[in-house]
Short mmCIF file of C-alpha atoms and ligand atoms in Angstrom, two decimals:
data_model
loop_
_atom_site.label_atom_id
_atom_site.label_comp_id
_atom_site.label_asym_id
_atom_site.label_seq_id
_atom_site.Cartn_x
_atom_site.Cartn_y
_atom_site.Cartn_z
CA UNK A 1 0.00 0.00 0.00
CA UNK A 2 1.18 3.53 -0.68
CA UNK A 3 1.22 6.31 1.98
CA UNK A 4 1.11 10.07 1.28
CA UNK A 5 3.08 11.32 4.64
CA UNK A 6 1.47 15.47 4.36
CA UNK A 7 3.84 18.32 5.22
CA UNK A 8 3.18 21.79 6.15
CA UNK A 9 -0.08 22.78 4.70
CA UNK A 10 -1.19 19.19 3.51
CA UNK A 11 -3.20 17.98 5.99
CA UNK A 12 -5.94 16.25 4.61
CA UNK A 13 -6.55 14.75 0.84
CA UNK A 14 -9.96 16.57 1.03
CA UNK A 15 -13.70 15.12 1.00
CA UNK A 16 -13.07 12.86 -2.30
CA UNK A 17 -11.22 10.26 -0.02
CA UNK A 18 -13.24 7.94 1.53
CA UNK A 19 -12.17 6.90 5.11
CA UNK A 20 -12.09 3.26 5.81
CA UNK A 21 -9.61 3.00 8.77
CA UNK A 22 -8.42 4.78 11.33
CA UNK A 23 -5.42 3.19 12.85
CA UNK A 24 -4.65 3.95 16.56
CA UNK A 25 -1.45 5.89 16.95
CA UNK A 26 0.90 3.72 19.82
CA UNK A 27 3.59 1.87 18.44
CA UNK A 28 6.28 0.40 20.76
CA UNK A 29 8.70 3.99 19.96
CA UNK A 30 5.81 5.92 20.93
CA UNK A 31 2.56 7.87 19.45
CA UNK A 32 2.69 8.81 15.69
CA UNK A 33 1.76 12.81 14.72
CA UNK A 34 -1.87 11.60 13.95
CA UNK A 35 -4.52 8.71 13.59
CA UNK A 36 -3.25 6.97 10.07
CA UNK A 37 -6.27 7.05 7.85
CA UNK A 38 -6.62 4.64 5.08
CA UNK A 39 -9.21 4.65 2.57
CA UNK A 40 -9.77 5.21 -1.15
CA UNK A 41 -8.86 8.34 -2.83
CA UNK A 42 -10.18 8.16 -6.57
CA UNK A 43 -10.36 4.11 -6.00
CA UNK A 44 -6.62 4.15 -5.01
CA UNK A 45 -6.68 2.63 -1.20
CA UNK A 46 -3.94 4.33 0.51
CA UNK A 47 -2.75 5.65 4.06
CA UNK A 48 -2.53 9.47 4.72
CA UNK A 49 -0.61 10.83 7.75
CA UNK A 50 -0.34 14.25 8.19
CA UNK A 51 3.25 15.03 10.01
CA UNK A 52 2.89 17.41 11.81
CA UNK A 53 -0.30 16.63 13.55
CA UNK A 54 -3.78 17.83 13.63
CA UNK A 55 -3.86 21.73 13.32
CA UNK A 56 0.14 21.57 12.92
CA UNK A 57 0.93 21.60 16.56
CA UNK A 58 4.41 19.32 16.40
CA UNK A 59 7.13 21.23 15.21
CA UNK A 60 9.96 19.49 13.00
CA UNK A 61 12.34 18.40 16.00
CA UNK A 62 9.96 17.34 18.22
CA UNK A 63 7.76 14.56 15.52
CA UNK A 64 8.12 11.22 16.22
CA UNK A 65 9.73 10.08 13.06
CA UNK A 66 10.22 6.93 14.22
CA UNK A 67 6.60 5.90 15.86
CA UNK A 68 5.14 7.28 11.78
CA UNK A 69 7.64 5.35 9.97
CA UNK A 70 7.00 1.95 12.47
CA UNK A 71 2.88 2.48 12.73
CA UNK A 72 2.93 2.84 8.85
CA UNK A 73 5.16 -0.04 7.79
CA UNK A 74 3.06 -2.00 10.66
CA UNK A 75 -0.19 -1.62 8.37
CA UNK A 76 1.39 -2.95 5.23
CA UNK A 77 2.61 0.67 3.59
CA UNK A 78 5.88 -0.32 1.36
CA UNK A 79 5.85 2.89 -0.66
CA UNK A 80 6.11 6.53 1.22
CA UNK A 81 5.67 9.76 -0.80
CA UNK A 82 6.47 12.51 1.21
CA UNK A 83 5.49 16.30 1.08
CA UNK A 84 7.57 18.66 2.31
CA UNK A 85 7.57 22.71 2.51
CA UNK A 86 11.33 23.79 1.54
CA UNK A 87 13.30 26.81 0.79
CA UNK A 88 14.87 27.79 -1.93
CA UNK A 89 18.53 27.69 -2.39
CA UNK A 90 19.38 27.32 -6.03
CA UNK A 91 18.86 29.47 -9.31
CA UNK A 92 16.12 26.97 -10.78
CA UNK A 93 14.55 26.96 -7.46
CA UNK A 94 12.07 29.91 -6.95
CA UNK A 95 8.80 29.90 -4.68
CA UNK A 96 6.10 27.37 -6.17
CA UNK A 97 8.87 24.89 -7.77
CA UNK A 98 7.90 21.43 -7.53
CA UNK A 99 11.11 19.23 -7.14
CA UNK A 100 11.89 15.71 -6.50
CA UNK A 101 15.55 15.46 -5.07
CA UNK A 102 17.78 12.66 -5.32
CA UNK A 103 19.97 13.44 -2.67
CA UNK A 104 19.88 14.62 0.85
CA UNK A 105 22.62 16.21 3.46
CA UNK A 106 21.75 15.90 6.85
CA UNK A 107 22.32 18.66 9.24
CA UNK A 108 19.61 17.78 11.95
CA UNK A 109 21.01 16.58 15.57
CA UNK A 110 18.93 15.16 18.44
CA UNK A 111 17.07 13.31 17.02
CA UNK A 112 15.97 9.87 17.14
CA UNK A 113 17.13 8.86 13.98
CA UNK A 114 17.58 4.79 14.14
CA UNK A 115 15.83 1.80 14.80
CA UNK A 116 19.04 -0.05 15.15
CA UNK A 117 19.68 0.84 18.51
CA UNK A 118 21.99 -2.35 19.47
CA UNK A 119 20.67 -4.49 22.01
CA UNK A 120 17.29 -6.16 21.84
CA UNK A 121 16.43 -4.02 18.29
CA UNK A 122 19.74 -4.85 16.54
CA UNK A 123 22.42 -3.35 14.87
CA UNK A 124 22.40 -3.04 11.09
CA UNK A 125 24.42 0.08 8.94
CA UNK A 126 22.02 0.35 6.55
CA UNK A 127 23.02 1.51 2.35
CA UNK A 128 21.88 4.83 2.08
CA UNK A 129 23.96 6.26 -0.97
CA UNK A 130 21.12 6.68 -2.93
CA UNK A 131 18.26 7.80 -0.34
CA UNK A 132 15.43 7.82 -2.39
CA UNK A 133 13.79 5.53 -4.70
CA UNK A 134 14.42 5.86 -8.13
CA UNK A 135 11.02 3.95 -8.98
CA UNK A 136 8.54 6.92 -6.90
CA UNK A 137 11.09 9.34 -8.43
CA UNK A 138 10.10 8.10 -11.94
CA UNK A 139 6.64 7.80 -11.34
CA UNK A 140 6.58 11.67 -10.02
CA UNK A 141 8.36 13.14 -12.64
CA UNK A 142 6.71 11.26 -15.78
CA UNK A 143 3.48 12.02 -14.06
CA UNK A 144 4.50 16.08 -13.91
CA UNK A 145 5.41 15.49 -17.52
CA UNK A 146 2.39 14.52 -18.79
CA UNK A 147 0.41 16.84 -16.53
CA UNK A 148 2.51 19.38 -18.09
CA UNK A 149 3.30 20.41 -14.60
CA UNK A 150 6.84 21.46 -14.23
CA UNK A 151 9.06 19.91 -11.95
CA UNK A 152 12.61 20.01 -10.97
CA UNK A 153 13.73 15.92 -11.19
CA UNK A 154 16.53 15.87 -8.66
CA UNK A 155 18.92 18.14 -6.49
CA UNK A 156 19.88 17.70 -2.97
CA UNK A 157 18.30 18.32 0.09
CA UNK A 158 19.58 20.17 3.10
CA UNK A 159 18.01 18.38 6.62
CA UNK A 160 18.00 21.40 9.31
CA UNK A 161 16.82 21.08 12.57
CA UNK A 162 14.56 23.94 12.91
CA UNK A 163 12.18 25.24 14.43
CA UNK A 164 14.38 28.60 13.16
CA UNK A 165 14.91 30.04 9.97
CA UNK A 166 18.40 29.84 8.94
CA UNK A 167 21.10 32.25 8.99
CA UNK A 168 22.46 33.75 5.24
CA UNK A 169 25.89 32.06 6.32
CA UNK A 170 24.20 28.84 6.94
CA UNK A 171 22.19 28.69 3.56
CA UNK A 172 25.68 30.24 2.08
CA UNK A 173 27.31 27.05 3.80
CA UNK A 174 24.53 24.94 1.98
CA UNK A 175 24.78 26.21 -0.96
CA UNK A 176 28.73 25.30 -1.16
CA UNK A 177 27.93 21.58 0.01
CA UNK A 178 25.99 21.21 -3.10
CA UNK A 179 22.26 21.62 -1.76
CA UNK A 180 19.81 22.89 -3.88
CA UNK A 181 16.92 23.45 -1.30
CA UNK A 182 16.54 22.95 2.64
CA UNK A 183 14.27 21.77 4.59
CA UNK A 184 13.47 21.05 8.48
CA UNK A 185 11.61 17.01 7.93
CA UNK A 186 13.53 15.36 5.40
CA UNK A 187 15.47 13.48 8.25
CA UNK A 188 15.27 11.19 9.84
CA UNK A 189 12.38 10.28 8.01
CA UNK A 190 13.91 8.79 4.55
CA UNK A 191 16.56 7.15 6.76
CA UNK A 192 13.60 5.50 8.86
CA UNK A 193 11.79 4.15 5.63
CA UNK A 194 15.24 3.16 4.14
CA UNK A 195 15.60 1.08 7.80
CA UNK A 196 12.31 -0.74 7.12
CA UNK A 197 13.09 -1.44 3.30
CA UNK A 198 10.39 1.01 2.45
CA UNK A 199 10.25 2.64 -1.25
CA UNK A 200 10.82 6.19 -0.58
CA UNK A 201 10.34 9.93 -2.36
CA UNK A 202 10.05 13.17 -1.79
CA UNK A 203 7.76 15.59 -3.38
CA UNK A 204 9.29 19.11 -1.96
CA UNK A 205 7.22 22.20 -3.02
CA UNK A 206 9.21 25.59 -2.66
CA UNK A 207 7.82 27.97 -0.31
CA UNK A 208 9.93 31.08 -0.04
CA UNK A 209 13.78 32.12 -1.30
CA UNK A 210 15.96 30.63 1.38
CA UNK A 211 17.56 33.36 4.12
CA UNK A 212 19.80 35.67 2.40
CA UNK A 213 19.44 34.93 -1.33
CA UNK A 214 17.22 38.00 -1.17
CA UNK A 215 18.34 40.79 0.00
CA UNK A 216 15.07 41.14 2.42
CA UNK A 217 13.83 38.82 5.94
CA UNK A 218 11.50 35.47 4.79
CA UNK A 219 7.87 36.38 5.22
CA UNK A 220 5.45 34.20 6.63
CA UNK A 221 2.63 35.47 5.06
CA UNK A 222 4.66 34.68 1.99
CA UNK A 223 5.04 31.84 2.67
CA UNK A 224 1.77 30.56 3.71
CA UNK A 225 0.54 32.10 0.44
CA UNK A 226 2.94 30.00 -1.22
CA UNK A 227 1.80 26.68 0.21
CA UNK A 228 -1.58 27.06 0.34
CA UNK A 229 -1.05 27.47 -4.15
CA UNK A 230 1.39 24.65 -4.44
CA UNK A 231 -0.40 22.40 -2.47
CA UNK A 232 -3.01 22.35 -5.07
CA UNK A 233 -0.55 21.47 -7.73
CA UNK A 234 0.61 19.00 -5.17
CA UNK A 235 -2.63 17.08 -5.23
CA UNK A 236 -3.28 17.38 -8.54
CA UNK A 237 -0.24 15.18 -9.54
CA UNK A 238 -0.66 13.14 -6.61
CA UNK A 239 -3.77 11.87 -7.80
CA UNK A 240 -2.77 10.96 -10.95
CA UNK A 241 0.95 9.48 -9.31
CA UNK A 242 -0.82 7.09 -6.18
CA UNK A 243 -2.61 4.85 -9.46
CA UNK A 244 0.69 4.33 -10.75
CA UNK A 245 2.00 3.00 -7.79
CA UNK A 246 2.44 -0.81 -7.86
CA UNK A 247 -0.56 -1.74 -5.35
N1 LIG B 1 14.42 26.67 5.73
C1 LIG B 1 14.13 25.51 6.35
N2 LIG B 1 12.96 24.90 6.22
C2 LIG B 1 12.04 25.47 5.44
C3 LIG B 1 12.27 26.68 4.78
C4 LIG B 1 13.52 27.31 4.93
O1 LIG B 1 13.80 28.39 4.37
N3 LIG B 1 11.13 26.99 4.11
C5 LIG B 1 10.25 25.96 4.34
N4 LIG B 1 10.80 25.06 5.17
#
């Protein structure tokens, strides 16, 4: 089954999907972000779980990456497309870009970011030189092709640990170590799925110019302009993406 994890300002799929579950959220690493509802959305069954919580009250540090990823592969999910909110960093990256990276740079810390924690769960160094899945990947960007929805096909992620906006040295610092956009929920969520041998993209919509590629401070109201837009291009090519999922 496929699973459409929702970033910031994707928190439902709207009335057209039909609820058939609601899965409780404990799990033995704790309580997921929300109830997992599965049901069909256009007569694709899949599971929806919004990140960040009802009403967006967990911020990036504090989500229980682990107790989603667990409670998820627990119900039978083996493919994960995620939505995340990003910044921009490079030139082809401007507010309302769709992209679909193929790399990601972790800067987060504090996190719990394994299930291998020795002991009773194991120890296992998982391959993670490729983090996404080239399969979701594909069926993203041919989907955005056809849609004629543009779409940037790869570029690297920066993983920051938020809740703050960067500095302009940081993104500056970014920018050198090859990332392309940055973001505060990439990790350790594709490292989680990756863990559980789950198939694993990221749909990343740009939300504002990342801090100090402008010469001007990142405005919220910007940027929750910006999402609520892309995140109806983000559903649009979701919904034609989740049928060509292998069920
Ligand atoms: N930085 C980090 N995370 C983000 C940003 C940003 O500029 N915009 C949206 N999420």
């Amino acid at each position: 089954m496929l699973a459409i994890i929702g970033g910031s300002g994707l928190y439902s799929l709207g009335e057209e999907f039909e609820l058939d579950q609601q899965a409780s959220r404990e799990t033995p690493w704790g309580d997921t972000s929300a109830d997992i509802l599965i049901g069909k959305w256009h007569e694709v069954r899949l599971a929806f779980l919004p990140r960040h919580g009802p009403g967006h009250k967990i911020p990036p540090h504090r989500i229980n990456y682990r107790a989603n990823l667990w409670a998820l592969h627990q119900l039978g999910v083996r493919d994960i497309i995620a939505v995340n909110a990003v910044g921009g960093i490079s030139d082809d990256m401007p507010p309302l870009t769709l992209a679909v990276p193929d790399q990601i740079i972790d800067y987060s810390s504090g996190r719990e970011h394994t299930f291998f924690e020795g002991g009773e769960s194991g120890l296992n160094h998982v391959d993670f030189s490729w983090p996404y899945s080239a399969t979701l990947r594909g069926i993203i960007t041919e989907t955005g092709l056809e849609l004629g929805q543009p779409l940037v096909a790869c570029g690297t992620y920066g993983a920051t640990n938020g809740p703050r906006l960067e500095t302009a040295a940081e993104i500056a610092r970014l920018k050198s170590d090859g990332c392309d956009m940055v973001g505060m929920t990439g990790m350790p969520e594709a490292v989680l799925a990756r863990e559980l041998e789950i198939e694993y993209a990221c749909l990343a919509l740009v939300v504002n110019w990342a801090a100090g590629v402008e010469d001007r401070v990142i405005s919220m109201p910007e940027i929750l302009a910006n999402m609520e837009q892309g995140i109806e291009k983000i559903k649009r090519l979701l919904l034609v993406a989740a049928r060509r999922v292998p069920a």
